[in-house]
Amino acid sequence: MAALHFPVKARGRRRGDMLVMKQILFMMVLGAGVMYAVLHSNLWKTNSLGWSSLSRKRCNFKTNVSTFIQMDNFCPFLCESNFYDISARRGSDKFDLPYGVRNSELHFQIALSKLKSCDLFQEDDSSPSCKKCIVVGNGGILRNKKLGQKIDSYDVVIRMNNGPVIGYEDDVGRRTTFRLFYPESMFSDPLHYDPKTTAVLVVFKRHDLKWLSDLLSGNNIISTSAFWKKPAMRMIYKPNQIRILDPFIIKRTAYELLRFPRKFPKRLRPKHPTTGLIAIAFAFDICTEVHVTGFKYNLKDQGSSLHYYGNDTMSMMIKNEYHDINAEQRLLKNLIDHHIVINLTEEPN
């Protein structure tokens, strides 16, 4: 009789073993699901503006905010070696300047061939991998704020155009990691040369590329009629310090940040982002935490100072038809209100 009951007991044990194995597998799957959910919630966040933020690293910052449109392994500068491949991958070959490379590919290639590097940071960069950045605008609000020492304390200092440092150190600091510019806004005087600065060309038109190629080749700029004002007639930076910003960033700034229409009505002049806003979008791609200063403009007072330097007044900004300053100010306020960026020069209304 015992022999007759043995297979039944064996089958029972096998059923029991299979049940235990199923329970173990279930717990493993459940555990994996929980782990995925935790990691997913830590890595991806969606703020109330509807923008997704990718937290690349665990950094010991009070606020850990990175870009809502950040891309893994994204290099903001164009490289000669993979220019055509990257342009096609990002769709830049489907847009004309300033949002793409279409019809200007050869000019980009020639200009890129004059550069010595497309690396993000210069070789001697020793700042931490989790970078806390400050984007320094040129607004008159910086006057007498004495923020120079604070600005210099950041890992990365981003400036734009010909906003001077010399003579204004107490208010704007001394250090410059990146300076975004276009031909009409670049320094000509070697007095402003800084060997630690990476100069980033923001290309708005094809002539900007030819201008760069000519200067780096030692050629004179014969005609300046294609520029809205006289461009710099000499290059004060070394070829290894110069980069060309990927137009893809300008396109994202216009369409994803400012939500500009793809086509403007014929009666309206097309609007494009300012260098300042492009600099903030650029910072989102390379920084873990982004602060800004010098971006507050009093558009109601036409006689107020436009910049922290010089005598230009707000009336020049108000008359500008190339940019939508009101849209940029609204966007910047939203970024600050939602703690996507921190403003060092925010003043009570």
Short mmCIF file of C-alpha atoms in Angstrom, two decimals:
data_model
loop_
_atom_site.label_atom_id
_atom_site.label_comp_id
_atom_site.label_asym_id
_atom_site.label_seq_id
_atom_site.Cartn_x
_atom_site.Cartn_y
_atom_site.Cartn_z
CA MET A 1 0.00 0.00 0.00
CA ALA A 2 2.85 2.31 0.82
CA ALA A 3 4.19 1.81 -2.69
CA LEU A 4 0.82 2.77 -4.12
CA HIS A 5 0.69 6.08 -2.17
CA PHE A 6 4.31 7.17 -2.90
CA PRO A 7 3.66 8.77 -6.32
CA VAL A 8 0.75 10.75 -4.85
CA LYS A 9 2.97 12.20 -2.15
CA ALA A 10 5.69 12.96 -4.71
CA ARG A 11 3.20 14.75 -6.91
CA GLY A 12 2.02 16.71 -3.87
CA ARG A 13 5.55 17.75 -3.05
CA ARG A 14 6.15 18.79 -6.67
CA ARG A 15 2.96 20.85 -6.62
CA GLY A 16 4.12 22.44 -3.38
CA ASP A 17 7.56 23.19 -4.84
CA MET A 18 5.99 24.72 -7.94
CA LEU A 19 3.74 26.87 -5.77
CA VAL A 20 6.73 28.09 -3.79
CA MET A 21 8.62 28.84 -7.02
CA LYS A 22 5.64 30.79 -8.38
CA GLN A 23 5.48 32.80 -5.17
CA ILE A 24 9.21 33.52 -5.38
CA LEU A 25 8.90 34.59 -9.03
CA PHE A 26 5.90 36.75 -8.19
CA MET A 27 7.84 38.49 -5.40
CA MET A 28 10.81 39.02 -7.73
CA VAL A 29 8.61 40.57 -10.42
CA LEU A 30 6.81 42.69 -7.83
CA GLY A 31 10.12 43.81 -6.35
CA ALA A 32 11.46 44.72 -9.78
CA GLY A 33 8.32 46.71 -10.48
CA VAL A 34 8.62 48.62 -7.22
CA MET A 35 12.31 49.32 -7.87
CA TYR A 36 11.50 50.59 -11.38
CA ALA A 37 8.77 52.85 -10.03
CA VAL A 38 11.10 54.30 -7.39
CA LEU A 39 13.91 54.89 -9.87
CA HIS A 40 11.49 56.32 -12.41
CA SER A 41 10.01 58.75 -9.90
CA ASN A 42 13.48 59.85 -8.83
CA LEU A 43 14.78 60.36 -12.35
CA TRP A 44 11.80 61.87 -14.11
CA LYS A 45 9.69 64.65 -12.77
CA THR A 46 7.00 66.73 -14.45
CA ASN A 47 6.43 70.19 -13.09
CA SER A 48 3.24 72.22 -13.25
CA LEU A 49 4.35 73.84 -16.51
CA GLY A 50 4.18 70.45 -18.19
CA TRP A 51 7.94 70.17 -18.73
CA SER A 52 9.82 66.97 -17.88
CA SER A 53 13.02 67.26 -15.85
CA LEU A 54 15.77 64.66 -15.85
CA SER A 55 17.85 64.63 -12.69
CA ARG A 56 21.17 63.42 -14.01
CA LYS A 57 23.07 63.08 -10.73
CA ARG A 58 22.47 63.20 -7.02
CA CYS A 59 24.00 66.54 -6.11
CA ASN A 60 24.06 68.19 -2.74
CA PHE A 61 22.26 71.34 -3.87
CA LYS A 62 19.35 73.02 -2.12
CA THR A 63 17.39 72.66 -5.35
CA ASN A 64 18.26 69.95 -7.84
CA VAL A 65 16.80 71.29 -11.07
CA SER A 66 17.98 70.25 -14.50
CA THR A 67 16.54 70.84 -17.95
CA PHE A 68 13.05 69.84 -18.95
CA ILE A 69 14.27 69.06 -22.46
CA GLN A 70 17.67 67.65 -21.64
CA MET A 71 19.04 64.84 -23.79
CA ASP A 72 21.46 62.14 -22.70
CA ASN A 73 25.03 62.64 -23.98
CA PHE A 74 23.94 65.85 -25.70
CA CYS A 75 26.78 68.09 -26.84
CA PRO A 76 25.66 71.70 -27.42
CA PHE A 77 28.50 72.42 -29.86
CA LEU A 78 28.91 71.34 -33.47
CA CYS A 79 31.88 69.17 -34.42
CA GLU A 80 33.46 68.94 -37.85
CA SER A 81 33.78 65.15 -37.61
CA ASN A 82 30.06 64.35 -37.24
CA PHE A 83 28.40 67.57 -38.38
CA TYR A 84 26.24 66.02 -41.12
CA ASP A 85 25.26 62.99 -39.06
CA ILE A 86 24.26 65.00 -35.99
CA SER A 87 22.39 67.59 -38.08
CA ALA A 88 20.34 64.85 -39.74
CA ARG A 89 19.71 63.06 -36.44
CA ARG A 90 18.37 66.24 -34.80
CA GLY A 91 16.43 67.37 -37.82
CA SER A 92 18.53 70.50 -38.27
CA ASP A 93 18.85 69.72 -41.99
CA LYS A 94 15.15 70.52 -42.36
CA PHE A 95 15.38 74.13 -41.10
CA ASP A 96 17.16 77.21 -42.41
CA LEU A 97 19.15 79.45 -40.09
CA PRO A 98 18.84 80.38 -37.29
CA TYR A 99 17.05 77.10 -36.40
CA GLY A 100 18.90 74.71 -38.67
CA VAL A 101 21.69 74.20 -41.20
CA ARG A 102 19.73 73.73 -44.42
CA ASN A 103 21.25 75.62 -47.37
CA SER A 104 24.25 76.56 -45.21
CA GLU A 105 25.93 73.18 -44.77
CA LEU A 106 29.08 74.10 -46.68
CA HIS A 107 29.52 77.34 -44.71
CA PHE A 108 29.18 75.43 -41.44
CA GLN A 109 31.71 72.84 -42.59
CA ILE A 110 34.27 75.48 -43.61
CA ALA A 111 33.89 77.38 -40.32
CA LEU A 112 34.13 74.18 -38.26
CA SER A 113 37.32 73.21 -40.08
CA LYS A 114 38.99 76.35 -38.66
CA LEU A 115 38.29 75.37 -35.05
CA LYS A 116 40.61 73.29 -32.89
CA SER A 117 38.06 71.67 -30.60
CA CYS A 118 34.38 71.04 -30.00
CA ASP A 119 34.79 69.83 -26.41
CA LEU A 120 32.38 71.17 -23.85
CA PHE A 121 34.99 72.33 -21.35
CA GLN A 122 38.61 73.28 -21.85
CA GLU A 123 41.15 70.65 -20.86
CA ASP A 124 42.11 72.38 -17.61
CA ASP A 125 38.54 72.38 -16.32
CA SER A 126 38.49 71.04 -12.77
CA SER A 127 34.99 71.99 -11.67
CA PRO A 128 32.79 69.22 -10.21
CA SER A 129 30.62 66.96 -12.38
CA CYS A 130 27.50 68.37 -10.73
CA LYS A 131 27.76 71.93 -11.98
CA LYS A 132 26.03 74.88 -10.36
CA CYS A 133 25.80 77.60 -13.01
CA ILE A 134 24.99 81.29 -13.16
CA VAL A 135 23.81 83.01 -16.35
CA VAL A 136 24.73 86.69 -16.10
CA GLY A 137 22.50 88.99 -18.12
CA ASN A 138 23.48 92.52 -19.09
CA GLY A 139 20.51 94.29 -17.49
CA GLY A 140 20.84 97.61 -15.70
CA ILE A 141 19.43 95.96 -12.57
CA LEU A 142 22.97 94.71 -11.85
CA ARG A 143 24.21 98.22 -11.14
CA ASN A 144 25.37 98.68 -7.54
CA LYS A 145 24.17 95.21 -6.50
CA LYS A 146 27.72 94.13 -5.51
CA LEU A 147 27.13 90.56 -6.66
CA GLY A 148 30.59 90.08 -8.15
CA GLN A 149 31.98 87.82 -5.43
CA LYS A 150 28.79 85.72 -5.40
CA ILE A 151 28.86 85.32 -9.19
CA ASP A 152 32.49 84.21 -9.14
CA SER A 153 31.66 81.46 -6.62
CA TYR A 154 29.68 79.40 -9.18
CA ASP A 155 31.18 76.40 -10.96
CA VAL A 156 30.24 77.84 -14.35
CA VAL A 157 29.70 81.51 -15.26
CA ILE A 158 27.89 82.16 -18.54
CA ARG A 159 27.82 85.63 -20.09
CA MET A 160 26.68 86.93 -23.43
CA ASN A 161 27.58 89.49 -26.06
CA ASN A 162 29.87 92.37 -25.14
CA GLY A 163 28.88 92.76 -21.51
CA PRO A 164 32.21 93.89 -20.00
CA VAL A 165 33.85 92.55 -16.86
CA ILE A 166 36.75 95.00 -16.58
CA GLY A 167 35.68 97.99 -14.53
CA TYR A 168 32.50 96.28 -13.28
CA GLU A 169 34.00 93.47 -11.19
CA ASP A 170 32.19 94.45 -7.96
CA ASP A 171 28.80 94.07 -9.61
CA VAL A 172 29.33 91.29 -12.17
CA GLY A 173 32.42 89.38 -11.07
CA ARG A 174 35.64 88.51 -12.88
CA ARG A 175 35.23 84.92 -14.13
CA THR A 176 33.73 83.86 -17.46
CA THR A 177 33.44 80.19 -18.42
CA PHE A 178 31.33 80.66 -21.56
CA ARG A 179 30.49 83.80 -23.51
CA LEU A 180 27.79 83.52 -26.18
CA PHE A 181 28.06 86.07 -28.98
CA TYR A 182 27.33 86.86 -32.63
CA PRO A 183 29.52 88.99 -34.97
CA GLU A 184 27.82 92.29 -34.14
CA SER A 185 28.11 91.71 -30.38
CA MET A 186 31.67 90.43 -29.97
CA PHE A 187 34.55 92.36 -28.39
CA SER A 188 37.09 93.86 -30.76
CA ASP A 189 39.43 95.29 -28.15
CA PRO A 190 42.01 92.73 -26.90
CA LEU A 191 41.66 94.40 -23.50
CA HIS A 192 38.69 92.08 -22.94
CA TYR A 193 40.55 88.89 -23.82
CA ASP A 194 40.35 86.11 -21.23
CA PRO A 195 42.32 82.89 -21.87
CA LYS A 196 39.93 80.90 -19.65
CA THR A 197 36.82 81.86 -21.60
CA THR A 198 35.20 79.60 -24.19
CA ALA A 199 33.64 81.87 -26.83
CA VAL A 200 30.45 80.41 -28.34
CA LEU A 201 29.20 81.71 -31.70
CA VAL A 202 25.41 81.83 -31.98
CA VAL A 203 24.73 81.69 -35.72
CA PHE A 204 21.77 83.72 -36.93
CA LYS A 205 22.67 84.03 -40.62
CA ARG A 206 25.02 82.52 -43.18
CA HIS A 207 27.28 85.60 -43.18
CA ASP A 208 28.08 84.93 -39.51
CA LEU A 209 29.84 81.72 -40.55
CA LYS A 210 31.79 83.41 -43.35
CA TRP A 211 32.75 86.18 -40.91
CA LEU A 212 34.19 83.59 -38.50
CA SER A 213 36.01 81.72 -41.28
CA ASP A 214 37.54 84.91 -42.66
CA LEU A 215 38.78 86.15 -39.30
CA LEU A 216 40.29 82.77 -38.36
CA SER A 217 41.95 82.58 -41.78
CA GLY A 218 43.49 86.03 -41.34
CA ASN A 219 41.34 87.59 -44.06
CA ASN A 220 39.91 91.08 -43.86
CA ILE A 221 36.14 91.61 -43.67
CA ILE A 222 35.59 93.46 -46.93
CA SER A 223 31.83 94.04 -46.78
CA THR A 224 29.69 94.57 -43.70
CA SER A 225 26.40 95.27 -45.47
CA ALA A 226 24.94 91.90 -44.42
CA PHE A 227 25.18 92.80 -40.72
CA TRP A 228 22.70 94.96 -38.83
CA LYS A 229 25.63 96.92 -37.43
CA LYS A 230 29.38 96.79 -37.94
CA PRO A 231 30.70 93.43 -36.68
CA ALA A 232 33.99 92.89 -34.86
CA MET A 233 36.81 93.27 -37.36
CA ARG A 234 39.29 91.13 -35.45
CA MET A 235 39.12 87.93 -33.47
CA ILE A 236 40.51 88.32 -29.95
CA TYR A 237 40.08 84.63 -29.04
CA LYS A 238 42.32 81.74 -30.06
CA PRO A 239 40.85 79.04 -32.37
CA ASN A 240 40.96 76.47 -29.54
CA GLN A 241 38.67 78.72 -27.45
CA ILE A 242 35.91 79.06 -30.04
CA ARG A 243 32.85 76.84 -30.44
CA ILE A 244 29.75 77.00 -32.67
CA LEU A 245 26.44 76.50 -30.89
CA ASP A 246 24.20 73.83 -32.39
CA PRO A 247 21.19 75.63 -33.98
CA PHE A 248 19.07 72.85 -32.48
CA ILE A 249 19.28 74.71 -29.15
CA ILE A 250 18.01 77.93 -30.74
CA LYS A 251 15.14 76.01 -32.31
CA ARG A 252 14.18 74.44 -28.97
CA THR A 253 14.33 77.84 -27.30
CA ALA A 254 11.94 79.31 -29.85
CA TYR A 255 9.47 76.44 -30.21
CA GLU A 256 9.56 74.63 -26.86
CA LEU A 257 10.32 77.46 -24.45
CA LEU A 258 8.75 80.53 -26.05
CA ARG A 259 6.20 78.53 -28.06
CA PHE A 260 6.69 80.75 -31.09
CA PRO A 261 4.58 79.81 -34.12
CA ARG A 262 6.34 77.95 -36.92
CA LYS A 263 5.06 80.60 -39.33
CA PHE A 264 4.35 84.22 -38.48
CA PRO A 265 1.60 86.14 -40.30
CA LYS A 266 2.92 88.14 -43.26
CA ARG A 267 2.07 91.42 -41.55
CA LEU A 268 4.35 90.57 -38.60
CA ARG A 269 8.13 90.38 -38.54
CA PRO A 270 9.30 86.91 -37.39
CA LYS A 271 10.56 86.88 -33.80
CA HIS A 272 13.65 85.06 -32.57
CA PRO A 273 15.01 84.42 -29.06
CA THR A 274 17.53 86.81 -27.53
CA THR A 275 21.05 85.66 -26.84
CA GLY A 276 20.23 85.85 -23.14
CA LEU A 277 17.40 83.34 -23.35
CA ILE A 278 19.47 81.10 -25.62
CA ALA A 279 22.18 81.23 -22.93
CA ILE A 280 19.67 80.02 -20.32
CA ALA A 281 18.58 77.16 -22.60
CA PHE A 282 22.26 76.32 -23.14
CA ALA A 283 22.76 76.27 -19.36
CA PHE A 284 19.93 73.73 -18.97
CA ASP A 285 21.94 71.30 -21.09
CA ILE A 286 25.24 71.55 -19.23
CA CYS A 287 24.28 72.41 -15.64
CA THR A 288 22.66 70.56 -12.77
CA GLU A 289 21.39 73.77 -11.18
CA VAL A 290 20.79 77.04 -13.02
CA HIS A 291 20.72 80.51 -11.47
CA VAL A 292 20.27 83.79 -13.36
CA THR A 293 20.96 87.43 -12.67
CA GLY A 294 20.66 90.66 -14.65
CA PHE A 295 17.55 89.69 -16.60
CA LYS A 296 15.00 92.04 -15.05
CA TYR A 297 13.83 94.83 -17.39
CA ASN A 298 11.50 97.69 -16.53
CA LEU A 299 9.67 97.99 -19.82
CA LYS A 300 7.35 100.67 -18.42
CA ASP A 301 10.19 103.15 -17.92
CA GLN A 302 11.71 103.94 -21.30
CA GLY A 303 14.37 106.13 -19.70
CA SER A 304 15.73 103.48 -17.34
CA SER A 305 19.15 101.91 -17.95
CA LEU A 306 19.13 99.07 -20.43
CA HIS A 307 22.53 97.68 -19.40
CA TYR A 308 24.74 97.80 -16.32
CA TYR A 309 27.27 99.53 -18.60
CA GLY A 310 26.92 102.38 -21.08
CA ASN A 311 24.11 104.88 -21.52
CA ASP A 312 21.56 102.94 -23.59
CA THR A 313 18.01 103.19 -22.28
CA MET A 314 15.06 100.83 -22.25
CA SER A 315 13.56 102.63 -25.24
CA MET A 316 15.98 100.74 -27.50
CA MET A 317 14.69 97.40 -26.21
CA ILE A 318 11.05 98.42 -26.58
CA LYS A 319 11.58 99.41 -30.21
CA ASN A 320 13.28 96.12 -31.05
CA GLU A 321 11.17 94.22 -33.59
CA TYR A 322 13.43 91.18 -33.83
CA HIS A 323 12.64 89.86 -30.33
CA ASP A 324 9.49 89.45 -28.24
CA ILE A 325 10.73 90.88 -24.93
CA ASN A 326 7.33 90.64 -23.23
CA ALA A 327 7.10 86.92 -24.05
CA GLU A 328 10.61 86.35 -22.72
CA GLN A 329 9.89 88.22 -19.51
CA ARG A 330 6.73 86.18 -18.94
CA LEU A 331 8.63 82.96 -19.57
CA LEU A 332 11.43 83.95 -17.22
CA LYS A 333 8.91 84.79 -14.51
CA ASN A 334 7.36 81.32 -14.90
CA LEU A 335 10.77 79.66 -14.70
CA ILE A 336 11.51 81.58 -11.50
CA ASP A 337 8.06 81.12 -9.95
CA HIS A 338 8.26 77.36 -10.49
CA HIS A 339 11.84 77.19 -9.14
CA ILE A 340 13.24 75.91 -12.43
CA VAL A 341 15.81 78.68 -12.16
CA ILE A 342 16.81 80.85 -9.20
CA ASN A 343 17.02 84.63 -9.70
CA LEU A 344 19.67 86.50 -7.71
CA THR A 345 18.31 89.92 -8.61
CA GLU A 346 14.60 89.44 -8.09
CA GLU A 347 13.03 92.59 -6.73
CA PRO A 348 9.56 93.01 -5.17
CA ASN A 349 6.94 94.50 -7.48
#
